[in-house]
């Protein structure tokens, strides 16, 4: 059998840097925008989303659903170690090999990948494979306090192919207040939280801050959810291997392909509360006002410092 390392993916070839690829302007469909790329350009956004919704996954597949810049690669590595029962890095392949937006176009080749397979995606619940959701296959939903998440998005996207050279204030007006990328963080969060609460899908909610502050109990919860064996020593070893410094050294960063210098800018600080160095008092008050209105019927709390 093969592992995810063996699955080719031409769209992620380093030569894409020379092909004129840009990820902005984002592609719009109704009130949602999506990061532009070769597959959306080739197939069109509606066909692309239809392809994703009709993907047939296996009952052993695990889908890691994350809002962008919420700790995706970190959580992916933790899950990879749990599923492989090993503390070697990247045992489930580089994240981009099993990123569902790309993998959906060569699912037949993924039959060769050892079970259980681990897929990752940033799209909202209503764009995920219907087969996976309706059949109650496992999904781990990872989220992060929106203020730190937005700061992480700003520093990550800055300088990427096609992204405007926004100041923080311009980013706040054009991205945070509009909040339409992947349907918007508020919509994304409300939809997943509701589905997890009323159990219309088999979802384990995980927060970035819980992984950071309570790694042992949070990783144990993840292990129980995906039905894998674990010992206290194994979990402690995963915590050490997946510390921020170790992940930064060992986790492959496929997002280099959208950096003009092909540099890794994925891992920056990995802390809680950095938003206070970016949000002005007025911006913070404005965001809190929006949050209070948008999330008034959503029972979820985040840690901000």
CSV table of C-alpha atoms in Angstrom, one decimal:
chain,number,residue,atom,x,y,z
A,1,UNK,CA,0.0,0.0,0.0
A,2,UNK,CA,1.1,3.6,-0.5
A,3,UNK,CA,1.0,6.6,1.8
A,4,UNK,CA,0.0,10.1,1.0
A,5,UNK,CA,3.6,11.0,0.0
A,6,UNK,CA,3.3,8.9,-3.1
A,7,UNK,CA,0.3,10.7,-4.5
A,8,UNK,CA,1.4,13.1,-7.3
A,9,UNK,CA,-0.2,16.5,-7.5
A,10,UNK,CA,0.8,18.6,-10.4
A,11,UNK,CA,-1.0,21.7,-9.2
A,12,UNK,CA,1.4,21.9,-6.3
A,13,UNK,CA,4.6,21.6,-8.4
A,14,UNK,CA,7.1,24.3,-7.5
A,15,UNK,CA,7.1,25.4,-11.2
A,16,UNK,CA,3.6,26.9,-10.6
A,17,UNK,CA,5.5,30.0,-9.3
A,18,UNK,CA,6.6,30.7,-12.9
A,19,UNK,CA,3.1,30.1,-14.3
A,20,UNK,CA,1.6,33.5,-13.4
A,21,UNK,CA,-0.5,31.9,-10.6
A,22,UNK,CA,-2.2,34.5,-8.3
A,23,UNK,CA,-4.7,33.9,-5.5
A,24,UNK,CA,-6.3,37.3,-5.6
A,25,UNK,CA,-8.7,38.8,-6.6
A,26,UNK,CA,-10.7,36.1,-4.8
A,27,UNK,CA,-13.4,34.3,-6.8
A,28,UNK,CA,-16.9,35.3,-5.9
A,29,UNK,CA,-20.1,33.2,-5.8
A,30,UNK,CA,-23.0,35.1,-4.4
A,31,UNK,CA,-22.0,36.3,-0.9
A,32,UNK,CA,-19.0,34.0,-0.6
A,33,UNK,CA,-15.5,34.4,-1.9
A,34,UNK,CA,-12.8,31.8,-2.5
A,35,UNK,CA,-9.1,31.8,-2.9
A,36,UNK,CA,-8.4,31.7,-6.6
A,37,UNK,CA,-6.3,29.0,-8.1
A,38,UNK,CA,-5.8,26.8,-11.2
A,39,UNK,CA,-8.7,24.4,-10.4
A,40,UNK,CA,-11.2,27.2,-10.0
A,41,UNK,CA,-9.9,28.9,-13.1
A,42,UNK,CA,-10.1,25.7,-15.1
A,43,UNK,CA,-13.5,24.3,-13.9
A,44,UNK,CA,-15.3,27.4,-12.6
A,45,UNK,CA,-16.3,27.9,-9.0
A,46,UNK,CA,-19.8,26.3,-9.3
A,47,UNK,CA,-18.4,23.1,-10.9
A,48,UNK,CA,-15.6,23.1,-8.4
A,49,UNK,CA,-17.9,23.2,-5.4
A,50,UNK,CA,-20.2,20.6,-7.0
A,51,UNK,CA,-17.2,18.3,-7.4
A,52,UNK,CA,-16.4,18.6,-3.7
A,53,UNK,CA,-19.9,18.0,-2.5
A,54,UNK,CA,-20.2,14.8,-4.6
A,55,UNK,CA,-16.9,13.2,-3.4
A,56,UNK,CA,-17.4,9.7,-2.0
A,57,UNK,CA,-15.3,9.2,1.1
A,58,UNK,CA,-14.8,6.0,3.1
A,59,UNK,CA,-16.3,5.4,6.6
A,60,UNK,CA,-12.7,5.2,7.9
A,61,UNK,CA,-11.8,8.7,6.5
A,62,UNK,CA,-11.2,11.5,9.0
A,63,UNK,CA,-11.9,15.1,7.8
A,64,UNK,CA,-10.1,17.9,9.5
A,65,UNK,CA,-12.3,21.0,9.0
A,66,UNK,CA,-10.7,24.3,9.9
A,67,UNK,CA,-11.2,28.0,9.5
A,68,UNK,CA,-8.0,29.3,7.8
A,69,UNK,CA,-5.1,30.1,10.2
A,70,UNK,CA,-6.6,28.3,13.1
A,71,UNK,CA,-3.8,25.8,13.6
A,72,UNK,CA,-4.5,23.5,10.7
A,73,UNK,CA,-1.0,22.2,10.1
A,74,UNK,CA,-0.4,21.8,13.8
A,75,UNK,CA,-3.6,19.8,14.4
A,76,UNK,CA,-2.9,17.8,11.1
A,77,UNK,CA,0.4,16.7,12.5
A,78,UNK,CA,-1.1,15.7,15.9
A,79,UNK,CA,-3.8,13.7,14.1
A,80,UNK,CA,-1.3,12.1,11.8
A,81,UNK,CA,0.7,10.8,14.7
A,82,UNK,CA,-2.4,9.5,16.4
A,83,UNK,CA,-3.7,7.7,13.3
A,84,UNK,CA,-0.3,6.3,12.4
A,85,UNK,CA,0.5,5.4,16.0
A,86,UNK,CA,3.9,6.9,15.5
A,87,UNK,CA,5.7,10.1,16.5
A,88,UNK,CA,7.4,10.5,13.1
A,89,UNK,CA,6.6,13.7,11.2
A,90,UNK,CA,4.4,13.8,8.1
A,91,UNK,CA,3.4,10.2,8.2
A,92,UNK,CA,0.1,11.0,6.6
A,93,UNK,CA,1.9,13.0,3.9
A,94,UNK,CA,2.3,16.7,3.4
A,95,UNK,CA,-1.0,18.3,4.1
A,96,UNK,CA,-1.5,19.6,0.5
A,97,UNK,CA,-1.5,16.0,-0.8
A,98,UNK,CA,-4.7,15.3,1.1
A,99,UNK,CA,-6.2,18.8,0.9
A,100,UNK,CA,-9.7,17.9,-0.2
A,101,UNK,CA,-10.2,20.8,-2.6
A,102,UNK,CA,-7.3,19.3,-4.7
A,103,UNK,CA,-7.7,15.6,-3.7
A,104,UNK,CA,-11.3,15.6,-5.0
A,105,UNK,CA,-9.9,15.5,-8.6
A,106,UNK,CA,-7.9,12.3,-8.1
A,107,UNK,CA,-9.8,10.3,-5.5
A,108,UNK,CA,-9.4,7.1,-7.5
A,109,UNK,CA,-5.6,7.3,-7.0
A,110,UNK,CA,-6.2,7.7,-3.2
A,111,UNK,CA,-7.6,4.2,-3.0
A,112,UNK,CA,-4.0,3.2,-2.7
A,113,UNK,CA,-3.4,5.3,0.4
A,114,UNK,CA,-3.4,3.4,3.7
A,115,UNK,CA,-6.5,3.7,5.9
A,116,UNK,CA,-7.4,5.6,7.8
A,117,UNK,CA,-7.0,8.6,5.5
A,118,UNK,CA,-6.8,12.1,6.8
A,119,UNK,CA,-8.2,14.9,4.7
A,120,UNK,CA,-8.2,18.7,5.4
A,121,UNK,CA,-10.4,21.5,4.2
A,122,UNK,CA,-11.2,25.1,4.9
A,123,UNK,CA,-14.6,25.3,3.3
A,124,UNK,CA,-17.9,25.7,5.3
A,125,UNK,CA,-20.0,22.7,6.2
A,126,UNK,CA,-22.5,23.2,3.3
A,127,UNK,CA,-19.8,22.7,0.7
A,128,UNK,CA,-18.4,19.5,2.2
A,129,UNK,CA,-19.0,16.0,0.7
A,130,UNK,CA,-22.6,15.2,1.3
A,131,UNK,CA,-21.8,11.5,1.5
A,132,UNK,CA,-19.4,12.1,4.4
A,133,UNK,CA,-21.7,14.4,6.4
A,134,UNK,CA,-24.9,12.4,5.9
A,135,UNK,CA,-23.3,9.1,6.7
A,136,UNK,CA,-21.9,10.3,10.0
A,137,UNK,CA,-18.3,9.9,9.1
A,138,UNK,CA,-15.8,11.5,11.4
A,139,UNK,CA,-15.1,15.2,11.3
A,140,UNK,CA,-12.8,17.2,13.6
A,141,UNK,CA,-13.7,20.9,13.5
A,142,UNK,CA,-10.9,23.2,14.6
A,143,UNK,CA,-11.5,26.9,15.3
A,144,UNK,CA,-9.6,29.8,17.0
A,145,UNK,CA,-10.5,33.1,18.6
A,146,UNK,CA,-11.3,35.3,15.6
A,147,UNK,CA,-9.0,38.2,16.6
A,148,UNK,CA,-5.8,36.2,16.7
A,149,UNK,CA,-7.0,34.3,13.6
A,150,UNK,CA,-7.4,37.5,11.6
A,151,UNK,CA,-4.0,38.8,12.6
A,152,UNK,CA,-2.5,35.4,11.5
A,153,UNK,CA,-4.4,35.7,8.2
A,154,UNK,CA,-3.0,39.2,7.7
A,155,UNK,CA,0.6,38.3,8.3
A,156,UNK,CA,0.3,35.1,6.3
A,157,UNK,CA,-1.4,36.6,3.2
A,158,UNK,CA,0.8,39.7,3.1
A,159,UNK,CA,3.1,39.5,0.1
A,160,UNK,CA,1.5,36.4,-1.3
A,161,UNK,CA,0.9,36.2,-5.1
A,162,UNK,CA,-1.7,38.8,-6.1
A,163,UNK,CA,-2.6,39.9,-2.6
A,164,UNK,CA,-2.7,43.8,-2.3
A,165,UNK,CA,0.0,45.4,-0.2
A,166,UNK,CA,-2.6,46.3,2.5
A,167,UNK,CA,-1.7,48.0,5.7
A,168,UNK,CA,-3.4,46.5,8.8
A,169,UNK,CA,-6.1,49.2,8.7
A,170,UNK,CA,-6.8,48.5,5.0
A,171,UNK,CA,-6.9,44.8,5.8
A,172,UNK,CA,-9.3,45.4,8.6
A,173,UNK,CA,-11.7,47.3,6.3
A,174,UNK,CA,-11.4,45.0,3.3
A,175,UNK,CA,-11.2,41.6,4.9
A,176,UNK,CA,-12.3,41.6,8.5
A,177,UNK,CA,-15.3,43.9,8.2
A,178,UNK,CA,-16.5,42.3,4.9
A,179,UNK,CA,-15.8,38.8,6.2
A,180,UNK,CA,-16.8,36.8,3.1
A,181,UNK,CA,-13.7,34.6,2.4
A,182,UNK,CA,-15.0,31.0,2.4
A,183,UNK,CA,-18.4,32.4,3.3
A,184,UNK,CA,-17.1,34.3,6.3
A,185,UNK,CA,-15.8,33.3,9.8
A,186,UNK,CA,-19.1,34.1,11.5
A,187,UNK,CA,-21.2,31.9,9.1
A,188,UNK,CA,-18.6,29.2,9.2
A,189,UNK,CA,-18.6,29.1,13.0
A,190,UNK,CA,-22.3,29.3,13.4
A,191,UNK,CA,-22.9,26.5,10.9
A,192,UNK,CA,-20.4,24.1,12.5
A,193,UNK,CA,-21.4,24.8,16.0
A,194,UNK,CA,-25.1,24.2,15.3
A,195,UNK,CA,-24.4,21.0,13.5
A,196,UNK,CA,-22.2,19.8,16.4
A,197,UNK,CA,-24.8,20.8,19.0
A,198,UNK,CA,-27.8,19.2,17.3
A,199,UNK,CA,-25.8,16.3,16.0
A,200,UNK,CA,-26.7,16.5,12.3
A,201,UNK,CA,-23.1,15.4,11.6
A,202,UNK,CA,-20.4,13.5,13.5
A,203,UNK,CA,-18.3,16.4,14.6
A,204,UNK,CA,-15.8,16.9,17.4
A,205,UNK,CA,-15.2,20.6,18.0
A,206,UNK,CA,-11.7,21.5,19.0
A,207,UNK,CA,-10.3,25.0,19.8
A,208,UNK,CA,-6.8,26.2,19.1
A,209,UNK,CA,-6.6,27.7,22.6
A,210,UNK,CA,-7.5,24.4,24.2
A,211,UNK,CA,-4.8,22.6,22.3
A,212,UNK,CA,-2.4,25.3,23.5
A,213,UNK,CA,-3.4,25.5,27.1
A,214,UNK,CA,-4.7,21.9,27.7
A,215,UNK,CA,-2.9,19.8,25.2
A,216,UNK,CA,-3.0,16.5,27.1
A,217,UNK,CA,-6.8,16.4,27.7
A,218,UNK,CA,-7.5,17.8,24.2
A,219,UNK,CA,-5.4,15.3,22.3
A,220,UNK,CA,-6.8,12.5,24.4
A,221,UNK,CA,-10.3,13.7,23.4
A,222,UNK,CA,-9.2,13.6,19.8
A,223,UNK,CA,-7.8,10.1,20.1
A,224,UNK,CA,-11.0,8.8,21.7
A,225,UNK,CA,-13.1,10.3,19.0
A,226,UNK,CA,-11.1,8.7,16.2
A,227,UNK,CA,-10.9,5.4,18.1
A,228,UNK,CA,-7.1,5.0,18.3
A,229,UNK,CA,-5.0,3.5,21.1
A,230,UNK,CA,-3.1,5.8,23.3
A,231,UNK,CA,-1.1,5.8,26.5
A,232,UNK,CA,-0.2,8.8,28.6
A,233,UNK,CA,3.4,8.5,27.5
A,234,UNK,CA,2.4,8.4,23.9
A,235,UNK,CA,0.3,11.6,24.2
A,236,UNK,CA,3.1,13.3,26.1
A,237,UNK,CA,5.5,12.4,23.4
A,238,UNK,CA,3.1,13.8,20.8
A,239,UNK,CA,2.9,17.1,22.8
A,240,UNK,CA,6.7,17.4,22.8
A,241,UNK,CA,7.0,16.5,19.1
A,242,UNK,CA,4.3,19.0,18.2
A,243,UNK,CA,5.5,21.9,20.2
A,244,UNK,CA,5.5,25.1,18.1
A,245,UNK,CA,9.3,25.1,17.6
A,246,UNK,CA,9.4,21.5,16.6
A,247,UNK,CA,6.5,21.8,14.2
A,248,UNK,CA,8.1,24.9,12.6
A,249,UNK,CA,11.3,22.9,12.0
A,250,UNK,CA,9.7,19.6,10.7
A,251,UNK,CA,6.3,20.3,9.2
A,252,UNK,CA,6.3,20.7,5.4
A,253,UNK,CA,4.8,24.0,4.4
A,254,UNK,CA,3.1,23.6,1.0
A,255,UNK,CA,2.0,27.3,1.1
A,256,UNK,CA,5.5,28.2,-0.1
A,257,UNK,CA,4.1,27.9,-3.7
A,258,UNK,CA,2.1,31.1,-3.2
A,259,UNK,CA,5.1,33.1,-1.8
A,260,UNK,CA,7.0,35.0,-4.5
A,261,UNK,CA,10.3,33.9,-2.8
A,262,UNK,CA,9.0,30.4,-2.1
A,263,UNK,CA,9.7,31.1,1.6
A,264,UNK,CA,7.8,29.5,4.4
A,265,UNK,CA,5.8,32.1,6.3
A,266,UNK,CA,3.2,29.7,7.7
A,267,UNK,CA,4.5,29.5,11.3
A,268,UNK,CA,5.0,32.8,13.1
A,269,UNK,CA,4.4,33.1,16.8
A,270,UNK,CA,1.8,30.4,17.8
A,271,UNK,CA,0.6,32.4,20.8
A,272,UNK,CA,-2.7,33.5,22.3
A,273,UNK,CA,-3.4,37.3,22.5
A,274,UNK,CA,-1.1,38.7,19.8
A,275,UNK,CA,-4.2,40.5,18.4
A,276,UNK,CA,-3.7,43.2,21.1
A,277,UNK,CA,-0.6,44.3,19.2
A,278,UNK,CA,-2.7,45.0,16.1
A,279,UNK,CA,-6.3,45.9,16.9
A,280,UNK,CA,-6.7,49.6,17.8
A,281,UNK,CA,-9.1,50.4,20.5
A,282,UNK,CA,-11.7,51.6,17.9
A,283,UNK,CA,-11.2,48.5,15.8
A,284,UNK,CA,-11.6,46.2,18.8
A,285,UNK,CA,-14.8,48.0,19.9
A,286,UNK,CA,-16.1,47.7,16.4
A,287,UNK,CA,-15.3,44.0,16.1
A,288,UNK,CA,-16.8,43.3,19.5
A,289,UNK,CA,-20.0,45.0,18.5
A,290,UNK,CA,-20.2,42.9,15.3
A,291,UNK,CA,-19.4,39.7,17.2
A,292,UNK,CA,-22.1,40.4,19.7
A,293,UNK,CA,-24.7,40.8,17.0
A,294,UNK,CA,-23.6,37.9,14.7
A,295,UNK,CA,-23.0,35.4,17.5
A,296,UNK,CA,-26.0,36.2,19.8
A,297,UNK,CA,-27.6,32.8,19.1
A,298,UNK,CA,-24.4,30.8,19.0
A,299,UNK,CA,-23.2,29.2,22.3
A,300,UNK,CA,-19.4,29.2,21.9
A,301,UNK,CA,-16.7,30.9,23.9
A,302,UNK,CA,-13.1,31.6,22.9
A,303,UNK,CA,-10.0,32.5,25.0
A,304,UNK,CA,-8.4,35.8,23.9
A,305,UNK,CA,-5.4,36.1,26.2
